[in-house]
Amino acid sequence: GQQLNQSPQSMFIQEGEDVSMNCTSSSIFNTWLWYKQDPGEGPVLLIALYKAGELTSNGRLTAQFGITRKDSFLNISASIPSDVGIYFCAGQFKRGNLIFGKGTKLSVKP
Amino acid sequence: NAGVMQNPRHLVRRRGQEARLRCSPMKGHSHVYWYRQLPEEGLKFMVYLQKENIIDESGMPKERFSAEFPKEGPSILRIQQVVRGDSAAYFCASSPLGIGETQYFGPGTRLLVL
């Protein structure tokens, strides 16, 4: 089946740092989405991207839909403690279901 | 505007029992998707339903699993004769018009099979 490669798998952040993560796929998607999941909760939509090359911001978050339609990245600027959690990319074909990456776990540096 | 509701939030079953998971979509949404998440993994698509219709069940195991979304009431994911490997978090998402529309997720049901 289709797979998304999401990296990094995990990262430690210090408050104020910028964070970057990305997803690549062997398939071309119509839509790329980024979700955040907190422990014990469902994924919450952060950003949705609908066009190749599209760059969209949501507060301190910025995401881009790659030109080839096979990749996307998410940047978080000036991270704060509440940014910790697991971030998932998801690609969507026309038929509707989402294909998820394995997630990037953000933790606070000890 | 209430979000997607799922119940129960936690469910414990013994091997061989049945599990029934319920999902009430957001108001105005008539399309429902079910996903399963194993620990340390992303979500995996199971089934896509519209009111009274199964649109895509390509991700659902052929045996023991079934789903419905009746004209009235919540969507139900039913797992018969549960096995330990069914232990996972099951998430429901809804969207207003289906294909191409943003999906909004519920809080999930954590199923534990003893």
Short mmCIF file of C-alpha atoms in Angstrom, two decimals:
data_model
loop_
_atom_site.label_atom_id
_atom_site.label_comp_id
_atom_site.label_asym_id
_atom_site.label_seq_id
_atom_site.Cartn_x
_atom_site.Cartn_y
_atom_site.Cartn_z
CA GLY A 1 0.00 0.00 0.00
CA GLN A 2 0.94 3.66 -0.15
CA GLN A 3 3.47 4.88 2.36
CA LEU A 4 4.55 8.25 3.58
CA ASN A 5 8.07 8.75 4.88
CA GLN A 6 8.03 11.30 7.66
CA SER A 7 11.17 12.66 9.26
CA PRO A 8 12.59 13.14 11.69
CA GLN A 9 10.99 10.43 13.81
CA SER A 10 11.60 12.47 16.96
CA MET A 11 13.25 15.67 18.01
CA PHE A 12 13.97 17.66 21.10
CA ILE A 13 13.27 21.34 21.18
CA GLN A 14 14.30 24.20 23.38
CA GLU A 15 11.86 27.02 23.83
CA GLY A 16 12.38 29.64 21.15
CA GLU A 17 13.93 27.29 18.59
CA ASP A 18 12.56 26.83 15.08
CA VAL A 19 11.46 23.31 14.13
CA SER A 20 11.23 21.69 10.73
CA MET A 21 9.81 18.33 9.63
CA ASN A 22 8.88 16.86 6.27
CA CYS A 23 7.09 14.08 4.47
CA THR A 24 7.81 12.40 1.17
CA SER A 25 5.76 9.95 -0.83
CA SER A 26 6.09 7.77 -3.88
CA SER A 27 2.53 8.79 -4.81
CA ILE A 28 1.09 12.09 -6.02
CA PHE A 29 -1.52 13.55 -3.69
CA ASN A 30 -4.35 15.99 -4.29
CA THR A 31 -4.14 17.36 -0.76
CA TRP A 32 -1.52 17.45 1.99
CA LEU A 33 -2.54 17.94 5.60
CA TRP A 34 -0.71 18.37 8.87
CA TYR A 35 -2.22 17.23 12.17
CA LYS A 36 -1.07 17.37 15.78
CA GLN A 37 -1.97 14.67 18.28
CA ASP A 38 -1.70 15.05 22.05
CA PRO A 39 -1.58 11.96 24.29
CA GLY A 40 -4.97 10.30 24.62
CA GLU A 41 -6.58 12.56 22.05
CA GLY A 42 -7.46 12.52 18.37
CA PRO A 43 -5.48 14.36 15.68
CA VAL A 44 -6.24 18.06 15.37
CA LEU A 45 -5.92 19.69 11.96
CA LEU A 46 -3.21 22.35 11.77
CA ILE A 47 -2.88 23.18 8.08
CA ALA A 48 -4.44 21.91 4.84
CA LEU A 49 -2.74 22.40 1.45
CA TYR A 50 -4.62 22.02 -1.81
CA LYS A 51 -2.31 23.17 -4.62
CA ALA A 52 1.22 22.26 -5.68
CA GLY A 53 3.61 24.98 -4.53
CA GLU A 54 1.11 26.38 -2.02
CA LEU A 55 2.63 27.94 1.08
CA THR A 56 0.23 28.42 3.99
CA SER A 57 0.68 29.80 7.48
CA ASN A 58 -1.31 29.34 10.66
CA GLY A 59 0.21 31.51 13.38
CA ARG A 60 3.74 30.26 14.00
CA LEU A 61 3.21 27.30 11.70
CA THR A 62 4.06 27.32 8.00
CA ALA A 63 3.58 24.43 5.60
CA GLN A 64 4.22 23.94 1.91
CA PHE A 65 2.82 21.58 -0.73
CA GLY A 66 5.78 20.44 -2.83
CA ILE A 67 5.89 21.23 -6.54
CA THR A 68 6.09 17.56 -7.43
CA ARG A 69 3.01 16.91 -5.23
CA LYS A 70 4.97 14.14 -3.56
CA ASP A 71 6.26 16.03 -0.53
CA SER A 72 5.41 18.60 2.10
CA PHE A 73 7.14 20.30 4.99
CA LEU A 74 5.99 21.91 8.22
CA ASN A 75 7.93 24.60 10.07
CA ILE A 76 7.23 25.83 13.57
CA SER A 77 8.88 29.10 14.48
CA ALA A 78 9.86 30.22 18.00
CA SER A 79 8.63 27.01 19.64
CA ILE A 80 6.87 27.10 23.00
CA PRO A 81 6.35 24.29 25.54
CA SER A 82 2.80 23.56 24.37
CA ASP A 83 4.16 22.64 20.92
CA VAL A 84 5.22 19.24 22.30
CA GLY A 85 3.23 16.36 20.88
CA ILE A 86 3.18 14.18 17.80
CA TYR A 87 2.85 15.78 14.39
CA PHE A 88 1.46 13.75 11.49
CA CYS A 89 1.48 14.50 7.82
CA ALA A 90 -1.31 13.02 5.72
CA GLY A 91 -1.86 12.82 2.00
CA GLN A 92 -5.26 12.58 0.41
CA PHE A 93 -6.23 11.16 -2.95
CA LYS A 94 -9.40 12.14 -4.73
CA ARG A 95 -11.30 9.17 -3.33
CA GLY A 96 -11.18 10.55 0.19
CA ASN A 97 -9.24 8.45 2.67
CA LEU A 98 -6.08 9.85 4.25
CA ILE A 99 -2.65 8.19 4.17
CA PHE A 100 -0.71 9.08 7.32
CA GLY A 101 2.99 9.27 8.06
CA LYS A 102 4.33 7.62 11.21
CA GLY A 103 4.65 10.92 13.01
CA THR A 104 7.31 13.24 14.39
CA LYS A 105 7.44 13.33 18.17
CA LEU A 106 8.40 16.71 19.60
CA SER A 107 9.75 16.73 23.14
CA VAL A 108 11.31 19.37 25.34
CA LYS A 109 15.08 19.25 25.85
CA PRO A 110 15.91 18.23 29.40
CA ASN B 1 -20.63 23.63 17.55
CA ALA B 2 -19.85 20.23 19.05
CA GLY B 3 -17.00 18.30 17.49
CA VAL B 4 -16.91 14.65 16.51
CA MET B 5 -18.04 12.51 19.45
CA GLN B 6 -16.89 8.97 20.09
CA ASN B 7 -17.90 6.58 22.81
CA PRO B 8 -16.85 4.83 24.78
CA ARG B 9 -13.44 6.48 25.21
CA HIS B 10 -12.04 3.26 26.66
CA LEU B 11 -13.28 -0.27 26.13
CA VAL B 12 -11.97 -3.49 27.63
CA ARG B 13 -13.02 -6.81 26.16
CA ARG B 14 -11.97 -10.41 26.65
CA ARG B 15 -10.96 -12.51 23.66
CA GLY B 16 -14.00 -13.73 21.78
CA GLN B 17 -16.31 -10.93 22.87
CA GLU B 18 -17.80 -8.26 20.63
CA ALA B 19 -16.76 -4.61 20.59
CA ARG B 20 -19.07 -1.83 19.43
CA LEU B 21 -17.59 1.61 18.84
CA ARG B 22 -19.81 4.61 18.20
CA CYS B 23 -19.17 7.82 16.34
CA SER B 24 -21.41 10.87 16.06
CA PRO B 25 -20.14 13.21 13.32
CA MET B 26 -20.08 16.96 13.56
CA LYS B 27 -23.39 18.66 12.93
CA GLY B 28 -24.02 18.94 9.21
CA HIS B 29 -21.46 16.26 8.30
CA SER B 30 -22.79 13.23 6.45
CA HIS B 31 -19.49 11.48 5.69
CA VAL B 32 -17.65 9.35 8.22
CA TYR B 33 -14.23 7.69 8.11
CA TRP B 34 -12.82 5.12 10.55
CA TYR B 35 -9.10 4.75 11.20
CA ARG B 36 -7.04 2.48 13.46
CA GLN B 37 -3.85 3.49 15.25
CA LEU B 38 -1.39 1.04 16.77
CA PRO B 39 1.12 2.32 19.39
CA GLU B 40 3.93 4.42 17.89
CA GLU B 41 2.25 4.32 14.48
CA GLY B 42 0.26 6.63 12.24
CA LEU B 43 -3.42 6.16 11.59
CA LYS B 44 -4.49 3.55 9.03
CA PHE B 45 -7.68 3.96 7.01
CA MET B 46 -10.35 1.32 7.51
CA VAL B 47 -13.67 2.38 5.99
CA TYR B 48 -15.50 5.38 4.54
CA LEU B 49 -19.27 5.68 4.88
CA GLN B 50 -21.98 8.05 3.86
CA LYS B 51 -25.45 7.87 5.37
CA GLU B 52 -26.74 4.31 4.73
CA ASN B 53 -23.90 3.55 2.28
CA ILE B 54 -20.42 2.09 2.48
CA ILE B 55 -18.32 4.04 -0.02
CA ASP B 56 -14.90 2.43 0.49
CA GLU B 57 -14.06 -0.46 2.81
CA SER B 58 -10.70 -1.30 1.27
CA GLY B 59 -8.86 -0.87 4.58
CA MET B 60 -11.14 -3.05 6.65
CA PRO B 61 -10.25 -6.67 7.49
CA LYS B 62 -12.53 -9.03 5.58
CA GLU B 63 -13.56 -11.00 8.64
CA ARG B 64 -15.00 -9.98 12.01
CA PHE B 65 -15.12 -6.24 11.21
CA SER B 66 -18.18 -4.38 9.97
CA ALA B 67 -19.33 -0.77 9.90
CA GLU B 68 -22.59 1.04 9.38
CA PHE B 69 -23.88 4.58 9.30
CA PRO B 70 -27.68 4.46 9.53
CA LYS B 71 -30.05 7.20 8.48
CA GLU B 72 -30.63 8.03 12.14
CA GLY B 73 -28.06 7.69 14.88
CA PRO B 74 -24.30 7.32 15.10
CA SER B 75 -21.94 5.34 12.92
CA ILE B 76 -20.99 1.99 14.46
CA LEU B 77 -17.77 0.03 14.02
CA ARG B 78 -18.34 -3.52 15.15
CA ILE B 79 -15.63 -6.05 15.86
CA GLN B 80 -16.80 -9.60 16.48
CA GLN B 81 -14.83 -12.25 18.38
CA VAL B 82 -12.06 -9.83 19.30
CA VAL B 83 -8.46 -10.99 19.48
CA ARG B 84 -5.49 -9.40 21.25
CA GLY B 85 -4.24 -7.96 17.96
CA ASP B 86 -7.39 -5.81 17.77
CA SER B 87 -6.11 -3.74 20.72
CA ALA B 88 -5.59 -0.26 19.32
CA ALA B 89 -7.03 3.25 19.25
CA TYR B 90 -9.91 3.62 16.80
CA PHE B 91 -10.62 7.08 15.46
CA CYS B 92 -13.57 8.39 13.59
CA ALA B 93 -13.42 11.47 11.35
CA SER B 94 -16.22 13.33 9.64
CA SER B 95 -16.45 15.75 6.75
CA PRO B 96 -19.35 17.72 5.28
CA LEU B 97 -19.24 16.63 1.66
CA GLY B 98 -16.83 13.74 1.48
CA ILE B 99 -14.13 13.47 -1.13
CA GLY B 100 -11.67 16.35 -1.04
CA GLU B 101 -13.14 17.81 2.13
CA THR B 102 -11.17 18.30 5.34
CA GLN B 103 -11.67 15.55 7.89
CA TYR B 104 -12.13 16.38 11.57
CA PHE B 105 -11.26 13.70 14.09
CA GLY B 106 -12.91 12.55 17.28
CA PRO B 107 -11.02 11.75 20.50
CA GLY B 108 -10.88 8.04 19.74
CA THR B 109 -11.84 4.81 21.48
CA ARG B 110 -9.00 2.87 23.09
CA LEU B 111 -9.79 -0.82 22.83
CA LEU B 112 -7.93 -3.26 25.04
CA VAL B 113 -8.44 -6.97 24.50
CA LEU B 114 -7.41 -9.14 27.42
#
